[in-house]
Short mmCIF file of C-alpha atoms and ligand atoms in Angstrom, two decimals:
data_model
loop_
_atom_site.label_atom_id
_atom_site.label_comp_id
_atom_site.label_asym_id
_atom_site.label_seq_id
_atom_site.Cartn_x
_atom_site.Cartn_y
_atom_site.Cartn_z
CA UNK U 1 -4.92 -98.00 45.88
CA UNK U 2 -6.53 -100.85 46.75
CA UNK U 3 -4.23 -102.75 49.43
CA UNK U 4 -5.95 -106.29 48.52
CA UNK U 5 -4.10 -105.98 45.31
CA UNK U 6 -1.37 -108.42 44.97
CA UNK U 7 1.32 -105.93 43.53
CA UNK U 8 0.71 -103.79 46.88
CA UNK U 9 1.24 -107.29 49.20
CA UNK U 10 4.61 -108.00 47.13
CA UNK U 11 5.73 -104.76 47.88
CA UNK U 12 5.20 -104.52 51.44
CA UNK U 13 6.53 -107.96 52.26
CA UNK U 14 9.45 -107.05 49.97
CA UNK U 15 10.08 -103.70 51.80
CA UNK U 16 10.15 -105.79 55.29
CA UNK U 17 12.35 -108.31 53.64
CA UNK U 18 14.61 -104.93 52.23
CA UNK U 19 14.95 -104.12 56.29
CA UNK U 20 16.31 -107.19 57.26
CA UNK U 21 18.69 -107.86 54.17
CA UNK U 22 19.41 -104.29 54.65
CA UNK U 23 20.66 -104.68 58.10
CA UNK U 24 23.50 -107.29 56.55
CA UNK U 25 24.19 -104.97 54.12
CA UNK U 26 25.18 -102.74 56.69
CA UNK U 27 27.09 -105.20 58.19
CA UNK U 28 29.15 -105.40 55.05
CA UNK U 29 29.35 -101.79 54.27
CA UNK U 30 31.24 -101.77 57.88
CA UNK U 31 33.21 -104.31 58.05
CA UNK U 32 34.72 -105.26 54.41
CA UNK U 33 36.55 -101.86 54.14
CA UNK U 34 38.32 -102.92 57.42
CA UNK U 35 38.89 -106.40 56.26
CA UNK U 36 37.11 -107.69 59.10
CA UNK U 37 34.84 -110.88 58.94
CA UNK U 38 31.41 -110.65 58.12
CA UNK U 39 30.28 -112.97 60.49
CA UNK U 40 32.15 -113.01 63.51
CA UNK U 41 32.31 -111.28 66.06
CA UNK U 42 28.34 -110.91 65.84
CA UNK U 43 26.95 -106.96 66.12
CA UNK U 44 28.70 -105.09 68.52
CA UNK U 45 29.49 -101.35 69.34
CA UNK U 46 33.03 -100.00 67.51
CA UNK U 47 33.85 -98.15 70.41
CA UNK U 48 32.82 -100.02 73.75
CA UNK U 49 32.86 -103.35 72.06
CA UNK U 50 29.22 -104.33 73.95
CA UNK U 51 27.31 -107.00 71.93
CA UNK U 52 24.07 -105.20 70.56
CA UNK U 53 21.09 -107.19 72.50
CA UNK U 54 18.39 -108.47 70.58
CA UNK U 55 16.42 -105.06 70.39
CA UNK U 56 19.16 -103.15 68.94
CA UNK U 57 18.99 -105.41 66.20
CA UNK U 58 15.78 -104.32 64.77
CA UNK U 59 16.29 -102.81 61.87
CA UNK U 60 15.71 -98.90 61.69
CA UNK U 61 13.30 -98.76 64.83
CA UNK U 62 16.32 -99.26 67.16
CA UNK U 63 18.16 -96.67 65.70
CA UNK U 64 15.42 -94.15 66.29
CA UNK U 65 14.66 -95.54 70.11
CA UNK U 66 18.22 -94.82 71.10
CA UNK U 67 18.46 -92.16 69.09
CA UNK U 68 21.47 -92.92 67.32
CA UNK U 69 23.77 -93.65 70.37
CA UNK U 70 25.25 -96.90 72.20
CA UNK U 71 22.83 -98.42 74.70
CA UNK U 72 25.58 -98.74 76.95
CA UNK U 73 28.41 -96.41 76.27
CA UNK U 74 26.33 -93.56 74.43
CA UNK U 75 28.69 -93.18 71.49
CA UNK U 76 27.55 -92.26 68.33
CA UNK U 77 26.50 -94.56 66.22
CA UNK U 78 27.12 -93.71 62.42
CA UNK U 79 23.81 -93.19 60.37
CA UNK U 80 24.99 -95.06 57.50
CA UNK U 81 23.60 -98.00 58.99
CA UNK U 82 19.83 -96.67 59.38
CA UNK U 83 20.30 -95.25 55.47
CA UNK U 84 21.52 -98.04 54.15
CA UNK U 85 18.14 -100.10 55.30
CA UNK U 86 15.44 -97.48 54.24
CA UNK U 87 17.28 -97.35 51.12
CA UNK U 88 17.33 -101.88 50.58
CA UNK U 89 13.89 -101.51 51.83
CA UNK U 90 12.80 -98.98 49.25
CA UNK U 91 14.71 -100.21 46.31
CA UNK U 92 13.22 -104.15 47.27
CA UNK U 93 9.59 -102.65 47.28
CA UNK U 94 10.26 -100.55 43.89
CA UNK U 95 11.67 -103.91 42.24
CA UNK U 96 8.95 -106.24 43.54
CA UNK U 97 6.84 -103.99 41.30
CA UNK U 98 7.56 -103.23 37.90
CA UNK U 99 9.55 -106.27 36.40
CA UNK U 100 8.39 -108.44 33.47
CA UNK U 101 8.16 -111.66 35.50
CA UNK U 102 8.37 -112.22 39.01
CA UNK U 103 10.51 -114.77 38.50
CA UNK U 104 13.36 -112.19 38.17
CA UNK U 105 12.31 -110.42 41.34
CA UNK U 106 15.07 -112.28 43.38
CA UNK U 107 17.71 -111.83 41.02
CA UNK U 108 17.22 -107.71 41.20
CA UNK U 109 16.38 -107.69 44.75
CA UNK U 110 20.14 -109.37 45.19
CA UNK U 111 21.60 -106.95 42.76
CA UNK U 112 19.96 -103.82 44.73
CA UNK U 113 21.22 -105.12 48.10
CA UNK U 114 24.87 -105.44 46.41
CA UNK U 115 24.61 -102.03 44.61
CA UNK U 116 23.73 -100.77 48.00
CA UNK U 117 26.47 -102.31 49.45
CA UNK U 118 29.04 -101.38 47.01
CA UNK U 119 27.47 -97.10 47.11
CA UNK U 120 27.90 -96.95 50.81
CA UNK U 121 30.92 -98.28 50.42
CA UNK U 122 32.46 -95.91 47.77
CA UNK U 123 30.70 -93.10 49.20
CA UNK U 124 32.93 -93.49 52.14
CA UNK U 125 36.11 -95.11 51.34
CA UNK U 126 36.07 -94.20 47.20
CA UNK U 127 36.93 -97.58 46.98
CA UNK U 128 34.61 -100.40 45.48
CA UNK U 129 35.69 -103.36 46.90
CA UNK U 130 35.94 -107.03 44.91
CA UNK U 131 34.84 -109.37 46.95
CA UNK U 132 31.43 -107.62 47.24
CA UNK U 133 31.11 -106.64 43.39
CA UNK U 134 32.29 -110.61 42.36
CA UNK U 135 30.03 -112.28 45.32
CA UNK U 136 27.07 -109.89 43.88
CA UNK U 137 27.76 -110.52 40.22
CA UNK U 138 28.32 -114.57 40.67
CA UNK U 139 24.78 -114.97 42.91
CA UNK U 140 23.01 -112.26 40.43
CA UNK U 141 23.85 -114.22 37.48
CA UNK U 142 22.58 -117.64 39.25
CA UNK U 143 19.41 -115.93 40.14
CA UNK U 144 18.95 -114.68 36.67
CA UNK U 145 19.53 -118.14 34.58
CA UNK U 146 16.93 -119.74 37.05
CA UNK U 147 14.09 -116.61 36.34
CA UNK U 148 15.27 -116.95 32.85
CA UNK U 149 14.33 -121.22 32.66
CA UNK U 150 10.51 -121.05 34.33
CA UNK U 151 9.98 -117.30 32.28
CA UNK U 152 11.02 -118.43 28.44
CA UNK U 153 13.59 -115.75 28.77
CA UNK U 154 16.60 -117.67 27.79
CA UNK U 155 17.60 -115.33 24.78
CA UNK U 156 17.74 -112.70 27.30
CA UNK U 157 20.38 -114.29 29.01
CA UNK U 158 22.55 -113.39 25.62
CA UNK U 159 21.29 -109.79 25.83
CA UNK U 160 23.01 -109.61 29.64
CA UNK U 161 26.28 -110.65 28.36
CA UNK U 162 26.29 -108.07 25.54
CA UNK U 163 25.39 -105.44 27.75
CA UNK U 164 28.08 -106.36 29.85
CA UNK U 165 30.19 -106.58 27.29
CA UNK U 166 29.16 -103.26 25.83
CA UNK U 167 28.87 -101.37 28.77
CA UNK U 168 32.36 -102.85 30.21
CA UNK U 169 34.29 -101.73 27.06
CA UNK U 170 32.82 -98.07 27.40
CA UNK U 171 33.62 -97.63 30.81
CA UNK U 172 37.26 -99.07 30.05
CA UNK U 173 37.95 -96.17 27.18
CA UNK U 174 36.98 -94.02 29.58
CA UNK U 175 39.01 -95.62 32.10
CA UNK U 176 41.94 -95.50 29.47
CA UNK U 177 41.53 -92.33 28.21
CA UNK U 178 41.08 -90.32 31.93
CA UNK U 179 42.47 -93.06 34.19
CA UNK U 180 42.32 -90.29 37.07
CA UNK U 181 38.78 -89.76 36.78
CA UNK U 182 37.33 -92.73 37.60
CA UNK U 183 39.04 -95.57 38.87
CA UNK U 184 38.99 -99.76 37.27
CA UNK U 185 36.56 -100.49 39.93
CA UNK U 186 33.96 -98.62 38.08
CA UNK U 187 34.81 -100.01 34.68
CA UNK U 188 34.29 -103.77 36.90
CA UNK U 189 30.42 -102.09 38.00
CA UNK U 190 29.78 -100.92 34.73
CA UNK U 191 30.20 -104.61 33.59
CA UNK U 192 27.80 -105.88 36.26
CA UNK U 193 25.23 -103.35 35.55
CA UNK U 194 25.19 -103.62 32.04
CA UNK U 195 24.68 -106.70 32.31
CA UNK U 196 21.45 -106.42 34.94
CA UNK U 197 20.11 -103.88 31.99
CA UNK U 198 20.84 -106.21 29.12
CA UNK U 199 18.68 -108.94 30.39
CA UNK U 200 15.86 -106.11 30.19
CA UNK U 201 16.63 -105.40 27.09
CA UNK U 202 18.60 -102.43 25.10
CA UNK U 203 15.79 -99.24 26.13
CA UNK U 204 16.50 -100.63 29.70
CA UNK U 205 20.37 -100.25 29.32
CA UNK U 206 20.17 -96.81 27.55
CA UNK U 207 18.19 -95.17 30.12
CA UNK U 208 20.92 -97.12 32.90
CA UNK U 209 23.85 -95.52 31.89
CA UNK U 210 22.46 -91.87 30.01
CA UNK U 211 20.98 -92.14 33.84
CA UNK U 212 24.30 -92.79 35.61
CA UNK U 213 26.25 -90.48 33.76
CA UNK U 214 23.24 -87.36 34.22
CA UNK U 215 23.57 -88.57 37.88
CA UNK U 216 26.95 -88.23 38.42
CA UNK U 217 26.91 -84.37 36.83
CA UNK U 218 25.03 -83.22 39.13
CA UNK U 219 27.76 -83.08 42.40
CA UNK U 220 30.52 -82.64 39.93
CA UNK U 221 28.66 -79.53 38.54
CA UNK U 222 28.66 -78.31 41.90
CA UNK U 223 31.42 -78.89 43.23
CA UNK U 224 33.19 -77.00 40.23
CA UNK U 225 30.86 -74.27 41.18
CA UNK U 226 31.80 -73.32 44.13
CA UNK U 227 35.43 -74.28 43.46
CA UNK U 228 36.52 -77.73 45.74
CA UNK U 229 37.15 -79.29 42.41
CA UNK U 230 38.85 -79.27 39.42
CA UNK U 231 38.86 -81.41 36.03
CA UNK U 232 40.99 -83.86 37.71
CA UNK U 233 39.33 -84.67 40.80
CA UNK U 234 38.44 -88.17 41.39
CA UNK U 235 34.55 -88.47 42.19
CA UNK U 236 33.14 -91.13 43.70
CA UNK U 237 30.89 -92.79 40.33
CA UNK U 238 30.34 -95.94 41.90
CA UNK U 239 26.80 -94.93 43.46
CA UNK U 240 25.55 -92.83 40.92
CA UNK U 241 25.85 -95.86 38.03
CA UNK U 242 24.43 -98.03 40.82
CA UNK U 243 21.44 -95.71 41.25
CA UNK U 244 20.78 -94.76 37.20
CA UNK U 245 20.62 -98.58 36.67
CA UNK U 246 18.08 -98.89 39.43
CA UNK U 247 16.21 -96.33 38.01
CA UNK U 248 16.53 -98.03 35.22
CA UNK U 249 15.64 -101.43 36.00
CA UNK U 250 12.49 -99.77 38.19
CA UNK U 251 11.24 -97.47 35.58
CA UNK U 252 13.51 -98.03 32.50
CA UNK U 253 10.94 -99.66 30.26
CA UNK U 254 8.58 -97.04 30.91
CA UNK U 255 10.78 -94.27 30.11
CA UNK U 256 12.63 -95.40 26.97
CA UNK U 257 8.76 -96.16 25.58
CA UNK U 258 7.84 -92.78 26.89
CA UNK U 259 10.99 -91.23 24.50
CA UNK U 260 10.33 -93.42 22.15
CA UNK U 261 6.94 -92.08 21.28
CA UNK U 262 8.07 -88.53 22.26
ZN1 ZN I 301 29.17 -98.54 73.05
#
């Protein structure tokens, strides 16, 4: 790997850029479910209250030089917050990489950050909360008609709203049909991520949602195994839609040309 090579710069400057937009995300993962602001009061510990000084705020090498706890009170400070920015880091660097135009970088960086957002968020609370999925979905689709304009991509802007469209509509039969085992706040993602595949085009939105779906088997498989489930549990499907269409939009072209030539 040559580290001259422009694809390796975009992805560490992304990565750095994933740290810092990953230490709002965390920021929202926190604080929406309470229905507190998301900008004031500025960072501060949940249980003494003590503003976080400025080296608290950097993102994941604070956590690890106070190990997890309050610099003033000691309390434990949840690790959600130090997961949530290696994962926007990751996910930035993976999408600087493989898209057809770079133009469209920003667009899926913004989606991954949401996507984030919305995961820890379910993961937690089983709840995927509208203000964060309509925010992400209104500045997404911005970023996406201005990569579409400089990139000649246009028509692919039709190709989003039919995979939103399509993937909406499946996720609302199965919404209809088993209304227990998934709630409308998924059918609202799948709409949003169908249209993120769309734009990439139809191999992109296959392997998005066959990659969801295989996802979200895998912790229903075992929780039936050893028994804390049953058919009518409510999972959490939120994060495992968000992370198939990541996949997807990281790796989806490659894959669906891969099967295609199977
Ligand atoms: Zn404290």
């Amino acid at each position: 790997m040559n580290v001259a090579d422009p694809h390796v710069i975009a992805c560490v400057v992304a990565a750095v850029f994933g740290l810092l937009i990953g230490s709002f995300v965390g920021v929202v993962a926190d604080r929406v479910p309470r229905k507190e602001s998301i900008v004031r009061p500025s960072s501060h510990c949940t249980a003494c209250a003590a503003p976080l000084r400025t080296i608290d705020n950097v993102p994941v090498v604070s956590y690890l030089l106070l190990r997890g706890r309050c610099h003033a009170c000691g309390a434990h400070i949840p690790p959600r917050d130090l997961y949530v920015e290696v994962t926007t880091a990751v996910l930035f660097a993976a999408v600087a990489w493989p898209l057809p135009t770079f133009w469209a970088v920003p667009a899926y960086s913004l989606l991954a950050a949401g996507l984030v957002a919305l995961s820890a968020i379910d993961l937690e609370h089983k709840l995927l909360p509208r203000p964060v999925l309509y925010v992400t979905a209104a500045v997404f689709s911005v970023l996406l008609v201005l990569a579409s304009w400089p990139s000649h991509r246009l028509g692919h802007l039709l190709f989003a709203l039919e995979g939103a469209a399509a993937c909406f509509a499946v996720f609302l039969v199965i919404w209809f049909v088993a209304p227990k085992a998934m709630g409308f706040g998924d059918v609202r993602l799948a709409g949003l991520c169908g249209g993120a595949l769309g734009w990439l085009g139809l191999g992109a939105t296959a392997v998005g949602m066959f990659a969801g779906f295989l996802f979200a088997c895998v912790p229903a498989v075992f929780l039936l195994a050893r028994g804390k489930a049953n058919r009518k549990t409510a999972l959490a499907f939120g994060p495992y839609l968000a992370l198939g269409t990541m996949v997807a939009v990281c790796f989806g072209r490659t894959i669906a040309h891969a099967w295609v030539n199977l």
